[in-house]
Short mmCIF file of C-alpha atoms and ligand atoms in Angstrom, two decimals:
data_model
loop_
_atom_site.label_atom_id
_atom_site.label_comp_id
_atom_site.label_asym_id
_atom_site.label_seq_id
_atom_site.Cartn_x
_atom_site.Cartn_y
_atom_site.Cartn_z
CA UNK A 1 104.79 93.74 92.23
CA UNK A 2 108.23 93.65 93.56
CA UNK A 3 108.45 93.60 97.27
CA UNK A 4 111.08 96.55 97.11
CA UNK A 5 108.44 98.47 94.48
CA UNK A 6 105.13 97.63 96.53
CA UNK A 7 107.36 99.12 99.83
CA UNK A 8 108.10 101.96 98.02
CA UNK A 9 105.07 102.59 96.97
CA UNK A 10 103.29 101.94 100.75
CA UNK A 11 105.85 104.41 102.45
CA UNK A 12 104.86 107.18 99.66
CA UNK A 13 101.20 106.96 100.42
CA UNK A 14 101.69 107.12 103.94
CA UNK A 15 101.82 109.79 106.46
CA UNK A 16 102.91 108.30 109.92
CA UNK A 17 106.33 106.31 109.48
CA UNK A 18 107.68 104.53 112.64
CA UNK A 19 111.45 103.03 112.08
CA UNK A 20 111.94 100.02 114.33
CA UNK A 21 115.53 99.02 114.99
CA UNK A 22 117.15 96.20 117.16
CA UNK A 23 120.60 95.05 116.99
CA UNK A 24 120.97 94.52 113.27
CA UNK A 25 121.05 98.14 112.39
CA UNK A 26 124.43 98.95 114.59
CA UNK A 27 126.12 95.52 113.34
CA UNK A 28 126.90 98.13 110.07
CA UNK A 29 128.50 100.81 112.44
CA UNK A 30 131.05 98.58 113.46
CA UNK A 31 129.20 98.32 117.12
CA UNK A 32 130.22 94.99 119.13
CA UNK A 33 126.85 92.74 119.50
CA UNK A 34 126.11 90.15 121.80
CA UNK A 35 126.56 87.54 119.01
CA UNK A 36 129.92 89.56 118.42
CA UNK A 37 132.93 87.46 120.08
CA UNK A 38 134.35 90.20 122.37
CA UNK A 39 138.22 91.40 122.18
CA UNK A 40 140.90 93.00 124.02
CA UNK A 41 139.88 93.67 128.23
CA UNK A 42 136.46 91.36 127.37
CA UNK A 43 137.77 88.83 126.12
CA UNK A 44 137.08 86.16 128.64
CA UNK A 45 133.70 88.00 129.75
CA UNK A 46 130.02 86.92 129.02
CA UNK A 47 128.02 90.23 128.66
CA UNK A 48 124.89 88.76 129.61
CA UNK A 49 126.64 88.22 133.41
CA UNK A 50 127.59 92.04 133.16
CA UNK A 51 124.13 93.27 132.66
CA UNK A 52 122.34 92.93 135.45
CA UNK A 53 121.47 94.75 138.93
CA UNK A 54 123.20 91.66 141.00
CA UNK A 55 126.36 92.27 138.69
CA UNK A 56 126.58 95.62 139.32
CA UNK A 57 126.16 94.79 143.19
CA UNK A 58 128.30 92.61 143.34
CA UNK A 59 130.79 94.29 141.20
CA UNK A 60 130.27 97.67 140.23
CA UNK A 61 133.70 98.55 138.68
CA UNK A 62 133.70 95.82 136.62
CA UNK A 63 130.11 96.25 135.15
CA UNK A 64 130.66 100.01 135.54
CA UNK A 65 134.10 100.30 132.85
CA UNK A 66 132.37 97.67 130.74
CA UNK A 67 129.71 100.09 129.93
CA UNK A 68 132.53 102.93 130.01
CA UNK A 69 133.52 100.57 127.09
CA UNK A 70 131.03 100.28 125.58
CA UNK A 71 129.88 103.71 125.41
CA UNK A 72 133.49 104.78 123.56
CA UNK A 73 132.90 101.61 121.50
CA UNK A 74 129.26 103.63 120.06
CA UNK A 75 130.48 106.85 120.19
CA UNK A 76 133.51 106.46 117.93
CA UNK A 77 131.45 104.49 115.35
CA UNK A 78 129.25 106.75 112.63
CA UNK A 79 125.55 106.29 112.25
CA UNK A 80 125.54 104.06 108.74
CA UNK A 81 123.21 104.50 105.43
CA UNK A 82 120.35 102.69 107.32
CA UNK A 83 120.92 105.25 110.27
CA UNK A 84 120.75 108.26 108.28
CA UNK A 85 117.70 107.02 105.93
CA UNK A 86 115.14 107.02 108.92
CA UNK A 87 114.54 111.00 108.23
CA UNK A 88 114.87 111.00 104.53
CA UNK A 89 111.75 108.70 104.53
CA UNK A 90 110.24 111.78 105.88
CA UNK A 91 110.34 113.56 102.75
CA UNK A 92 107.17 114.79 101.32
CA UNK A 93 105.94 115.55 104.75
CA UNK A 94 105.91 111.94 106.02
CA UNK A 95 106.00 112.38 109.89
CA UNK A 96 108.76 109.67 111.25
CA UNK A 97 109.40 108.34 114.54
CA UNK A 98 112.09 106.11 115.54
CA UNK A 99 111.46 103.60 118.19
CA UNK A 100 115.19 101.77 119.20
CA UNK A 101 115.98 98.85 120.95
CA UNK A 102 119.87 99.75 120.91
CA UNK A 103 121.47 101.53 123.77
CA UNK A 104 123.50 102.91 121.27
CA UNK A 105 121.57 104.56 119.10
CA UNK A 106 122.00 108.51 118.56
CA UNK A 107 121.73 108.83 114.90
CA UNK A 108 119.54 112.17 113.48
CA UNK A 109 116.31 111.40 114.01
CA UNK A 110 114.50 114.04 116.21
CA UNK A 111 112.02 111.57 117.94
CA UNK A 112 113.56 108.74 119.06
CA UNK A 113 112.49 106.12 122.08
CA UNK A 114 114.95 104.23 123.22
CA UNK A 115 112.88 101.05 124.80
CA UNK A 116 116.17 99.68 126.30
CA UNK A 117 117.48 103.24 127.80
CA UNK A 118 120.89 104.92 126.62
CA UNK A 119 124.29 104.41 127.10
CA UNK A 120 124.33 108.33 127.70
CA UNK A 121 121.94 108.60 130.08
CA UNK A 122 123.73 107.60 133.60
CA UNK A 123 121.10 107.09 136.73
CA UNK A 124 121.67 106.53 140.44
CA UNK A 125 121.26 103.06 141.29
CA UNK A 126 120.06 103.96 144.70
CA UNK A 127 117.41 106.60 144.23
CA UNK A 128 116.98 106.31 140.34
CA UNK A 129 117.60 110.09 140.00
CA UNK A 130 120.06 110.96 136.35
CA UNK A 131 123.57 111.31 136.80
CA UNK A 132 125.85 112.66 134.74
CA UNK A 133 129.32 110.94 133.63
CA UNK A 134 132.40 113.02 135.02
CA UNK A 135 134.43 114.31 132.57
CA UNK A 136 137.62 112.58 133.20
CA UNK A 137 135.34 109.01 132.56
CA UNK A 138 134.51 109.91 128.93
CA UNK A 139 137.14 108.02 127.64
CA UNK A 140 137.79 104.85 127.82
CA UNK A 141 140.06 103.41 130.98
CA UNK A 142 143.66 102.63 129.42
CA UNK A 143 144.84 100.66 132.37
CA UNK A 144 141.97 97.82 133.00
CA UNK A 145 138.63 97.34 133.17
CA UNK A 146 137.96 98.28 136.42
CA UNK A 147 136.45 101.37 136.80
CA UNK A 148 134.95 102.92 139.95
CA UNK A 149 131.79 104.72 139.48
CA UNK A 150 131.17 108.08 139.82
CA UNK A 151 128.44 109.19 142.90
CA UNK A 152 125.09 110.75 143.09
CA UNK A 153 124.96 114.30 143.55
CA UNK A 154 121.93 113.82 145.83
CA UNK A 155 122.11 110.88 147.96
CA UNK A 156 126.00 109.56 147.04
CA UNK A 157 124.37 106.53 145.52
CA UNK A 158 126.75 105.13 143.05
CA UNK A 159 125.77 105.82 139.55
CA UNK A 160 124.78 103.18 137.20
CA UNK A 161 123.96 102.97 133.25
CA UNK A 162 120.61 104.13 132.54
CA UNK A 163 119.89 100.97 130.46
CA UNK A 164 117.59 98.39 131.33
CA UNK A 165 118.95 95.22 132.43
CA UNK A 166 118.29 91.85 132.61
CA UNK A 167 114.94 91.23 134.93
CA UNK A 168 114.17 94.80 134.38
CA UNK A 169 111.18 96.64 133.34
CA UNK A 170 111.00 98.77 130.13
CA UNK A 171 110.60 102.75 131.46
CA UNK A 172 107.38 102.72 131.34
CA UNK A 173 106.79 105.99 129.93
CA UNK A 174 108.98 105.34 127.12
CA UNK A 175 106.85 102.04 126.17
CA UNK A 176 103.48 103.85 126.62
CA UNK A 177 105.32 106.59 123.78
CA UNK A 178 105.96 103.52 121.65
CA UNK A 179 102.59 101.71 121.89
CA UNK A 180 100.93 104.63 120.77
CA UNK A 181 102.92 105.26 117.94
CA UNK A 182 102.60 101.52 116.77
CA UNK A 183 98.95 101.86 116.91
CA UNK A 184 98.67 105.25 115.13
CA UNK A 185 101.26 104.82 112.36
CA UNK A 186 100.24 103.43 108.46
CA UNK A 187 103.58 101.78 108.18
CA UNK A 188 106.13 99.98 110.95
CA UNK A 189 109.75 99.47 109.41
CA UNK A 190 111.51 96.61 111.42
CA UNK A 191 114.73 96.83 110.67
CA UNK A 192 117.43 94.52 112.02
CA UNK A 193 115.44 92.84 114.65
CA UNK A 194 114.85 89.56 115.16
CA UNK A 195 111.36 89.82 116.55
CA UNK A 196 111.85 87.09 119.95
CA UNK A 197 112.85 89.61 122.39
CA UNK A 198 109.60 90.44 124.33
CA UNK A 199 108.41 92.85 125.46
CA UNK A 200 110.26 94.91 122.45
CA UNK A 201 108.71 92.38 120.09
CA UNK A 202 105.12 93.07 120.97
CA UNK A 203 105.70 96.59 118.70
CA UNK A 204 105.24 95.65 115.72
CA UNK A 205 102.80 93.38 116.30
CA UNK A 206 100.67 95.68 117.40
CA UNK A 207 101.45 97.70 114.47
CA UNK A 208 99.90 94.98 112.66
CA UNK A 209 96.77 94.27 114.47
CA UNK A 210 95.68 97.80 114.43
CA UNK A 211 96.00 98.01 110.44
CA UNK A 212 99.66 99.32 109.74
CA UNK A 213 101.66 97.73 106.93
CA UNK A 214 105.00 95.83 108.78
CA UNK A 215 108.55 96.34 106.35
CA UNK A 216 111.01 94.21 107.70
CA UNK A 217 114.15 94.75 106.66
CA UNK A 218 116.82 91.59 107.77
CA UNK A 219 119.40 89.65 106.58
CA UNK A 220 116.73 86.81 107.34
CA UNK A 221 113.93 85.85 106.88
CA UNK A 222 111.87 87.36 110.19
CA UNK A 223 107.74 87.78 108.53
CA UNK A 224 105.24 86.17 110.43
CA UNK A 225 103.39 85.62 107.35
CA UNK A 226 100.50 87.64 108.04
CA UNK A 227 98.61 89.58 105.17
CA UNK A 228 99.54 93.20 106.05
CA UNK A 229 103.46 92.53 106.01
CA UNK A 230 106.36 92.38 103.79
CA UNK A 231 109.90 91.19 104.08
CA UNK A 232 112.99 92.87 102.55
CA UNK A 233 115.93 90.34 102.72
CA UNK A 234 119.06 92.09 102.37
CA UNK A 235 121.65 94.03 104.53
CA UNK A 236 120.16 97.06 106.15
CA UNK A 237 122.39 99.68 104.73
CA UNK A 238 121.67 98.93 100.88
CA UNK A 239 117.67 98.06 101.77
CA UNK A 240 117.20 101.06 103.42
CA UNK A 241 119.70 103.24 100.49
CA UNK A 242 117.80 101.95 97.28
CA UNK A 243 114.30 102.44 99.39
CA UNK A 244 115.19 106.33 99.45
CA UNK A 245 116.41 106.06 96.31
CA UNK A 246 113.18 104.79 94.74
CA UNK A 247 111.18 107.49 97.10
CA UNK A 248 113.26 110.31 95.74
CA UNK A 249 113.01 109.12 92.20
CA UNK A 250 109.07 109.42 92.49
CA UNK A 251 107.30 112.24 91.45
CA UNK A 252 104.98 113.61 93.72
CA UNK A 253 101.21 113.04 92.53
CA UNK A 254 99.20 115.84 91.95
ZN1 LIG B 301 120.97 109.08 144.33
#
């Protein structure tokens, strides 16, 4: 059978659906990636020396109206086709759950864990406690990248992005979420990840070891090669289009 057939036929049959993205999927929404060369205020900038705690110390506006940035960067692009097929695959009372790697990821899924932390979600980088971005900050700084950040309502902290940095640990109630939902789910969709990152990578893994099927869904070739797995080579957006296509065309057995 037809890798894009047997998939088809795999998600039909089953009735817990997690949707795992990494950077791939927002490559289609016009979202900058690290492997992106950067433009404009960033142009002589490495992000990976902007995300960190030591940045931030040692420069908070600078790290602070990068993410400013970045955050009108994601919220001026639309979720794509692969965005928006996560909850038609819940069609025929398929119960999905999106687990994200992206920071930017806000596309209509109801559940979704972001393992990385959000671009929205601003915390104090003193006491941890969410923030919230002023309004005057919500778009992007027209006259450099230096930004001061805004303060903590509680202990005047200054406020940092609720992601997770470089050296950081995953919120660990958001990876519990996400382990369990890799272990109880039939079929893992990988989509757009390139499966080295760890701890992120461990997901579907463990999706695999306790007896789900693993879709991945990449412009490369990413399958370890283990039994219980398929690979779907092709961009994201048309993968993910013709698999609800081929769901929708089915006729629901009796
Ligand atoms: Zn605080």
């Amino acid at each position: 059978m037809e890798p894009m057939n047997r998939a088809a036929e795999i998600i039909w049959n089953a009735k817990r659906i997690v949707c795992f993205s990494g950077a791939g999927i927002s490559a289609a929404s016009g979202i900058h990636t690290y492997q992106d060369t950067l433009t404009g205020l960033w142009a002589d900038l490495d992000p990976r020396a902007l995300d960190s705690a030591s940045a931030f110390r040692e420069n908070p506006k600078l790290v602070w109206g990068w993410y400013l940035w970045r955050r009108q960067n994601a919220s001026s692009a639309q979720p794509n086709a692969a965005h928006l097929a996560f909850p038609k695959l819940g069609s025929s009372g398929r119960i999905v759950s999106v687990i994200t790697q992206n920071v930017d990821e806000r596309a209509g899924s109801n559940c979704v864990l972001h393992l990385h932390g959000s671009l929205c979600t601003p915390k104090c980088f003193a006491c941890h406690r969410p923030g919230t971005l002023p309004e005057q900050q919500m778009a992007v700084p027209v006259d450099g990248a230096l930004v001061e950040p805004p303060r903590c309502g509680r202990c005047n902290g200054k406020l940092r992005p609720g992601v997770v940095w470089y050296g950081e640990d995953l919120p660990s109630d958001v990876w519990k979420s996400a382990i369990a939902l890799a272990k109880s789910c039939d079929v893992l969709i990988s989509v757009g990840t390139s499966g080295i990152v760890t701890p992120a990578a461990d997901i579907p893994r463990l999706a695999l070891l306790s007896g789900a099927t693993v879709i991945h869904v990449n412009t490369e070739h990413v399958s370890t090669g283990a039994e219980n797995e398929l690979m779907l080579v092709g961009k994201a957006t048309e993968v993910l289009t013709d698999l609800c296509a081929m769901l929708s065309n089915k006729v629901k057995p009796l």
